[in-house]
């Protein structure tokens, strides 16, 4: 059976959040010919004939702790300028169908279930989803809010790791698009090593860090020493509220700092600050201030401003990753996929600079073509 004859599940952790809602609505709009696939790298010529599942074959579901229906969530995003006006009613049927496949997440405060009981319940949701829709495979993608890094002696797995463990148990490829722990809990190491499933992550690279991963190699290649690199993020919405927690912000900033340290050879002076500005809604402004040395020690400054919507930046990447992991699974590939480091701040192996990551991704597309 070919990839084009198989229906593929996309199971979002945080299925009623901005990123998942934008991706679900966007997939329906592109499949219906209402909008072009702007920002989807897998829809560019190098990926033609790679055997990726078509957008029309994707079936959406997920876990969430929120109860706002997807059509209503999409209307709110359209009111905030994230989705085009008129799109939510145009894809209401698809949003309603996806919303019917969202199951309660957790654990909730006061949840008395053990980790094992929660993992088993989440895995059962996944296997039931696949059975009812006759899916060839389901890719689980974490797009939930960032959680603080767990303490080393924490008695329970963090929520992101419970979902990740359930994905492995249900035989599902897994993507961690967040800075949360996910598969990287030491307690899951044996399961990860023996699962025989492809997985990718961590922390999607959408805005400020995307720009850093392009600019940092420029300084290295032009032999311009970077003295300091500081940044500030102003954002609202669910991400802004979640990252107002200093522990969650620290988890987020670790990936931003890793890109610079890996590319420049050492972390430069300077910090990244994240400020919650509720009035900005789902929009974000990111400012960077880069101090570097020029010829004969001349002191120079580069400043950048990135203004955009994280949900609209992330959604096409999430759809790319769902298709690439599904195809990897079909091709029999297992373990971490360093070729997909192009999409992440803290990837599973591979280089940190975007140009080299893109070259690896294109080589991966050729490998998938050869596997057909």
Short mmCIF file of N, CA, C and O in Angstrom, two decimals, residues 57-141:
data_model
loop_
_atom_site.label_atom_id
_atom_site.label_comp_id
_atom_site.label_asym_id
_atom_site.label_seq_id
_atom_site.Cartn_x
_atom_site.Cartn_y
_atom_site.Cartn_z
N UNK A 57 -4.88 13.50 3.61
CA UNK A 57 -4.95 12.21 4.30
C UNK A 57 -4.80 12.35 5.81
O UNK A 57 -4.91 11.36 6.53
N UNK A 58 -4.56 13.56 6.31
CA UNK A 58 -4.30 13.75 7.73
C UNK A 58 -5.61 13.80 8.52
O UNK A 58 -6.56 14.49 8.13
N UNK A 59 -5.62 13.10 9.66
CA UNK A 59 -6.78 13.07 10.55
C UNK A 59 -6.30 13.59 11.91
O UNK A 59 -5.32 13.09 12.46
N UNK A 60 -6.99 14.59 12.45
CA UNK A 60 -6.52 15.27 13.65
C UNK A 60 -7.30 14.87 14.90
O UNK A 60 -8.51 14.64 14.87
N UNK A 61 -6.56 14.82 16.00
CA UNK A 61 -7.13 14.58 17.31
C UNK A 61 -6.13 15.06 18.35
O UNK A 61 -5.14 15.72 18.01
N UNK A 62 -6.36 14.71 19.62
CA UNK A 62 -5.37 15.12 20.61
C UNK A 62 -5.87 15.07 22.03
O UNK A 62 -6.98 14.62 22.33
N UNK A 63 -5.00 15.52 22.92
CA UNK A 63 -5.31 15.66 24.34
C UNK A 63 -5.26 17.14 24.71
O UNK A 63 -4.43 17.89 24.17
N UNK A 64 -6.11 17.54 25.63
CA UNK A 64 -6.04 18.90 26.17
C UNK A 64 -6.77 18.94 27.50
O UNK A 64 -7.69 18.15 27.73
N UNK A 65 -6.36 19.88 28.34
CA UNK A 65 -7.04 20.08 29.62
C UNK A 65 -8.09 21.19 29.51
O UNK A 65 -8.83 21.42 30.47
N UNK A 66 -8.16 21.86 28.37
CA UNK A 66 -9.15 22.92 28.14
C UNK A 66 -10.39 22.35 27.48
O UNK A 66 -10.33 21.31 26.82
N UNK A 67 -11.51 23.06 27.60
CA UNK A 67 -12.76 22.55 27.01
C UNK A 67 -13.36 23.51 25.97
O UNK A 67 -14.50 23.32 25.54
N UNK A 68 -12.61 24.53 25.55
CA UNK A 68 -13.11 25.45 24.52
C UNK A 68 -13.12 24.73 23.17
O UNK A 68 -12.07 24.28 22.70
N UNK A 69 -14.27 24.58 22.50
CA UNK A 69 -14.32 23.86 21.22
C UNK A 69 -13.42 24.52 20.16
O UNK A 69 -13.26 25.75 20.15
N UNK A 70 -12.88 23.70 19.28
CA UNK A 70 -11.98 24.23 18.25
C UNK A 70 -12.63 25.30 17.37
O UNK A 70 -11.96 26.31 17.05
N UNK A 71 -13.88 25.14 16.92
CA UNK A 71 -14.46 26.23 16.11
C UNK A 71 -14.48 27.57 16.84
O UNK A 71 -14.19 28.62 16.24
N UNK A 72 -14.80 27.53 18.12
CA UNK A 72 -14.80 28.78 18.90
C UNK A 72 -13.40 29.32 19.08
O UNK A 72 -13.17 30.54 19.00
N UNK A 73 -12.44 28.43 19.31
CA UNK A 73 -11.03 28.86 19.45
C UNK A 73 -10.56 29.49 18.15
O UNK A 73 -9.85 30.51 18.17
N UNK A 74 -10.95 28.91 17.01
CA UNK A 74 -10.55 29.46 15.72
C UNK A 74 -11.16 30.83 15.49
O UNK A 74 -10.52 31.74 14.94
N UNK A 75 -12.40 31.03 15.93
CA UNK A 75 -13.02 32.34 15.81
C UNK A 75 -12.27 33.39 16.61
O UNK A 75 -12.09 34.53 16.16
N UNK A 76 -11.81 33.00 17.81
CA UNK A 76 -11.04 33.94 18.63
C UNK A 76 -9.71 34.28 17.96
O UNK A 76 -9.27 35.43 17.99
N UNK A 77 -9.08 33.30 17.33
CA UNK A 77 -7.82 33.56 16.63
C UNK A 77 -8.04 34.46 15.42
O UNK A 77 -7.21 35.32 15.10
N UNK A 78 -9.16 34.29 14.74
CA UNK A 78 -9.47 35.16 13.60
C UNK A 78 -9.73 36.58 14.08
O UNK A 78 -9.30 37.56 13.45
N UNK A 79 -10.42 36.73 15.20
CA UNK A 79 -10.68 38.06 15.76
C UNK A 79 -9.38 38.75 16.14
O UNK A 79 -9.27 39.99 16.07
N UNK A 80 -8.35 37.96 16.53
CA UNK A 80 -7.06 38.52 16.89
C UNK A 80 -6.11 38.68 15.71
O UNK A 80 -4.96 39.08 15.90
N UNK A 81 -6.57 38.36 14.50
CA UNK A 81 -5.75 38.53 13.32
C UNK A 81 -4.80 37.39 13.03
O UNK A 81 -3.98 37.47 12.12
N UNK A 82 -4.89 36.30 13.81
CA UNK A 82 -4.00 35.16 13.59
C UNK A 82 -4.46 34.35 12.38
O UNK A 82 -3.66 33.97 11.52
N UNK A 83 -5.76 34.06 12.31
CA UNK A 83 -6.35 33.39 11.17
C UNK A 83 -7.06 34.41 10.29
O UNK A 83 -7.56 35.42 10.80
N UNK A 84 -7.14 34.17 8.99
CA UNK A 84 -7.86 35.10 8.12
C UNK A 84 -9.33 35.17 8.49
O UNK A 84 -9.94 34.15 8.84
N UNK A 85 -9.90 36.36 8.42
CA UNK A 85 -11.33 36.50 8.67
C UNK A 85 -12.09 35.69 7.61
O UNK A 85 -11.75 35.70 6.44
N UNK A 86 -13.08 34.97 8.05
CA UNK A 86 -13.86 34.14 7.14
C UNK A 86 -13.37 32.71 7.05
O UNK A 86 -14.08 31.85 6.54
N UNK A 87 -12.15 32.43 7.54
CA UNK A 87 -11.65 31.06 7.46
C UNK A 87 -12.36 30.11 8.43
O UNK A 87 -12.72 29.00 8.04
N UNK A 88 -12.57 30.49 9.71
CA UNK A 88 -13.21 29.54 10.63
C UNK A 88 -14.54 28.97 10.12
O UNK A 88 -14.73 27.75 10.17
N UNK A 89 -15.47 29.78 9.60
CA UNK A 89 -16.70 29.17 9.08
C UNK A 89 -16.46 28.30 7.85
O UNK A 89 -17.17 27.32 7.64
N UNK A 90 -15.43 28.64 7.07
CA UNK A 90 -15.15 27.86 5.85
C UNK A 90 -14.64 26.47 6.17
O UNK A 90 -14.82 25.54 5.37
N UNK A 91 -13.99 26.31 7.33
CA UNK A 91 -13.44 24.99 7.69
C UNK A 91 -14.08 24.47 8.98
O UNK A 91 -13.49 23.64 9.67
N UNK A 92 -15.29 24.94 9.27
CA UNK A 92 -15.95 24.54 10.52
C UNK A 92 -16.14 23.03 10.60
O UNK A 92 -15.97 22.43 11.67
N UNK A 93 -16.49 22.39 9.51
CA UNK A 93 -16.72 20.94 9.54
C UNK A 93 -15.45 20.21 9.95
O UNK A 93 -15.49 19.27 10.76
N UNK A 94 -14.31 20.62 9.40
CA UNK A 94 -13.04 19.97 9.74
C UNK A 94 -12.66 20.24 11.20
O UNK A 94 -12.16 19.35 11.89
N UNK A 95 -12.89 21.47 11.66
CA UNK A 95 -12.59 21.79 13.05
C UNK A 95 -13.49 21.02 14.01
O UNK A 95 -13.04 20.53 15.06
N UNK A 96 -14.76 20.89 13.65
CA UNK A 96 -15.70 20.15 14.49
C UNK A 96 -15.31 18.67 14.57
O UNK A 96 -15.36 18.05 15.64
N UNK A 97 -14.90 18.11 13.42
CA UNK A 97 -14.48 16.71 13.40
C UNK A 97 -13.24 16.50 14.27
O UNK A 97 -13.14 15.51 15.01
N UNK A 98 -12.28 17.42 14.18
CA UNK A 98 -11.07 17.29 15.00
C UNK A 98 -11.40 17.47 16.48
O UNK A 98 -10.85 16.75 17.33
N UNK A 99 -12.30 18.39 16.79
CA UNK A 99 -12.65 18.63 18.19
C UNK A 99 -13.30 17.40 18.82
O UNK A 99 -13.09 17.12 20.00
N UNK A 100 -14.04 16.65 18.01
CA UNK A 100 -14.69 15.43 18.52
C UNK A 100 -13.67 14.37 18.87
O UNK A 100 -14.00 13.40 19.59
N UNK A 101 -12.42 14.52 18.40
CA UNK A 101 -11.38 13.54 18.67
C UNK A 101 -10.41 14.00 19.76
O UNK A 101 -9.34 13.42 19.94
N UNK A 102 -10.75 15.06 20.47
CA UNK A 102 -9.90 15.54 21.57
C UNK A 102 -10.35 14.91 22.87
O UNK A 102 -11.53 14.95 23.22
N UNK A 103 -9.40 14.32 23.59
CA UNK A 103 -9.69 13.62 24.83
C UNK A 103 -9.10 14.40 26.02
O UNK A 103 -8.14 15.15 25.86
N UNK A 104 -9.66 14.21 27.21
CA UNK A 104 -9.15 14.95 28.38
C UNK A 104 -7.69 14.65 28.65
O UNK A 104 -7.27 13.49 28.66
N UNK A 105 -6.92 15.70 28.88
CA UNK A 105 -5.52 15.53 29.23
C UNK A 105 -5.34 15.47 30.73
O UNK A 105 -6.28 15.23 31.48
N UNK A 106 -4.12 15.71 31.16
CA UNK A 106 -3.87 15.66 32.60
C UNK A 106 -2.38 15.58 32.88
O UNK A 106 -1.58 15.73 31.97
N UNK A 107 -2.00 15.32 34.11
CA UNK A 107 -2.91 15.13 35.25
C UNK A 107 -3.44 16.45 35.78
O UNK A 107 -2.75 17.46 35.75
N UNK A 108 -4.67 16.42 36.24
CA UNK A 108 -5.27 17.60 36.87
C UNK A 108 -4.83 17.69 38.33
O UNK A 108 -4.41 16.69 38.92
N UNK A 109 -4.91 18.87 38.93
CA UNK A 109 -4.63 18.96 40.37
C UNK A 109 -5.53 18.00 41.16
O UNK A 109 -6.73 17.91 40.91
N UNK A 110 -4.91 17.25 42.04
CA UNK A 110 -5.68 16.30 42.82
C UNK A 110 -5.89 14.96 42.15
O UNK A 110 -6.55 14.07 42.71
N UNK A 111 -5.34 14.78 40.94
CA UNK A 111 -5.46 13.50 40.24
C UNK A 111 -4.75 12.42 41.06
O UNK A 111 -3.56 12.53 41.35
N UNK A 112 -5.47 11.38 41.43
CA UNK A 112 -4.90 10.34 42.29
C UNK A 112 -4.34 9.16 41.51
O UNK A 112 -3.81 8.22 42.12
N UNK A 113 -4.42 9.19 40.19
CA UNK A 113 -3.88 8.08 39.40
C UNK A 113 -2.36 8.06 39.46
O UNK A 113 -1.70 9.09 39.57
N UNK A 114 -1.80 6.87 39.34
CA UNK A 114 -0.36 6.73 39.27
C UNK A 114 0.11 7.11 37.86
O UNK A 114 -0.68 7.21 36.92
N UNK A 115 1.42 7.32 37.72
CA UNK A 115 1.97 7.58 36.39
C UNK A 115 1.59 6.47 35.42
O UNK A 115 1.22 6.73 34.27
N UNK A 116 1.71 5.23 35.86
CA UNK A 116 1.40 4.09 34.99
C UNK A 116 -0.06 4.11 34.54
O UNK A 116 -0.36 3.86 33.37
N UNK A 117 -0.95 4.45 35.44
CA UNK A 117 -2.37 4.51 35.07
C UNK A 117 -2.65 5.62 34.06
O UNK A 117 -3.44 5.44 33.13
N UNK A 118 -1.99 6.76 34.23
CA UNK A 118 -2.19 7.87 33.29
C UNK A 118 -1.62 7.51 31.93
O UNK A 118 -2.25 7.75 30.88
N UNK A 119 -0.42 6.94 31.90
CA UNK A 119 0.19 6.55 30.63
C UNK A 119 -0.69 5.54 29.90
O UNK A 119 -0.93 5.65 28.69
N UNK A 120 -1.20 4.57 30.63
CA UNK A 120 -2.06 3.56 30.01
C UNK A 120 -3.33 4.18 29.44
O UNK A 120 -3.78 3.81 28.34
N UNK A 121 -3.91 5.15 30.15
CA UNK A 121 -5.13 5.81 29.67
C UNK A 121 -4.84 6.62 28.40
O UNK A 121 -5.61 6.57 27.43
N UNK A 122 -3.73 7.37 28.40
CA UNK A 122 -3.38 8.15 27.21
C UNK A 122 -3.10 7.24 26.02
O UNK A 122 -3.50 7.52 24.89
N UNK A 123 -2.37 6.13 26.25
CA UNK A 123 -2.06 5.20 25.16
C UNK A 123 -3.34 4.57 24.61
O UNK A 123 -3.46 4.37 23.39
N UNK A 124 -4.29 4.28 25.48
CA UNK A 124 -5.56 3.72 25.02
C UNK A 124 -6.31 4.70 24.13
O UNK A 124 -6.95 4.31 23.14
N UNK A 125 -6.23 5.99 24.45
CA UNK A 125 -6.86 7.01 23.58
C UNK A 125 -6.24 6.97 22.19
O UNK A 125 -6.94 7.09 21.18
N UNK A 126 -4.93 6.81 22.14
CA UNK A 126 -4.24 6.79 20.84
C UNK A 126 -4.60 5.55 20.03
O UNK A 126 -4.86 5.64 18.82
N UNK A 127 -4.60 4.40 20.65
CA UNK A 127 -4.91 3.18 19.91
C UNK A 127 -6.37 3.16 19.46
O UNK A 127 -6.69 2.68 18.36
N UNK A 128 -7.26 3.70 20.27
CA UNK A 128 -8.67 3.79 19.89
C UNK A 128 -8.85 4.72 18.69
O UNK A 128 -9.61 4.42 17.76
N UNK A 129 -8.14 5.84 18.71
CA UNK A 129 -8.17 6.80 17.59
C UNK A 129 -7.72 6.13 16.30
O UNK A 129 -8.38 6.24 15.25
N UNK A 130 -6.62 5.41 16.36
CA UNK A 130 -6.09 4.74 15.18
C UNK A 130 -7.04 3.66 14.67
O UNK A 130 -7.25 3.50 13.46
N UNK A 131 -7.64 2.92 15.59
CA UNK A 131 -8.54 1.83 15.18
C UNK A 131 -9.80 2.37 14.52
O UNK A 131 -10.21 1.89 13.46
N UNK A 132 -10.41 3.38 15.12
CA UNK A 132 -11.67 3.89 14.60
C UNK A 132 -11.52 4.54 13.24
O UNK A 132 -12.44 4.51 12.40
N UNK A 133 -10.35 5.13 12.98
CA UNK A 133 -10.14 5.82 11.70
C UNK A 133 -9.31 5.00 10.71
O UNK A 133 -8.98 5.50 9.63
N UNK A 134 -8.98 3.77 11.09
CA UNK A 134 -8.20 2.88 10.21
C UNK A 134 -6.93 3.58 9.73
O UNK A 134 -6.65 3.66 8.53
N UNK A 135 -6.15 4.09 10.68
CA UNK A 135 -4.96 4.86 10.37
C UNK A 135 -3.75 3.95 10.16
O UNK A 135 -3.58 2.96 10.88
N UNK A 136 -2.92 4.31 9.20
CA UNK A 136 -1.68 3.58 9.01
C UNK A 136 -0.70 3.83 10.14
O UNK A 136 0.06 2.95 10.55
N UNK A 137 -0.73 5.04 10.68
CA UNK A 137 0.15 5.44 11.78
C UNK A 137 -0.35 6.77 12.33
O UNK A 137 -1.08 7.50 11.64
N UNK A 138 0.07 7.08 13.54
CA UNK A 138 -0.28 8.36 14.16
C UNK A 138 0.98 9.00 14.69
O UNK A 138 1.76 8.35 15.39
N UNK A 139 1.19 10.26 14.37
CA UNK A 139 2.32 11.03 14.89
C UNK A 139 1.82 11.90 16.04
O UNK A 139 0.86 12.66 15.88
N UNK A 140 2.44 11.77 17.19
CA UNK A 140 2.09 12.56 18.37
C UNK A 140 3.01 13.77 18.43
O UNK A 140 4.24 13.63 18.36
N UNK A 141 2.43 14.97 18.55
CA UNK A 141 3.21 16.21 18.54
C UNK A 141 2.84 17.05 19.76
O UNK A 141 1.68 17.43 19.94
#
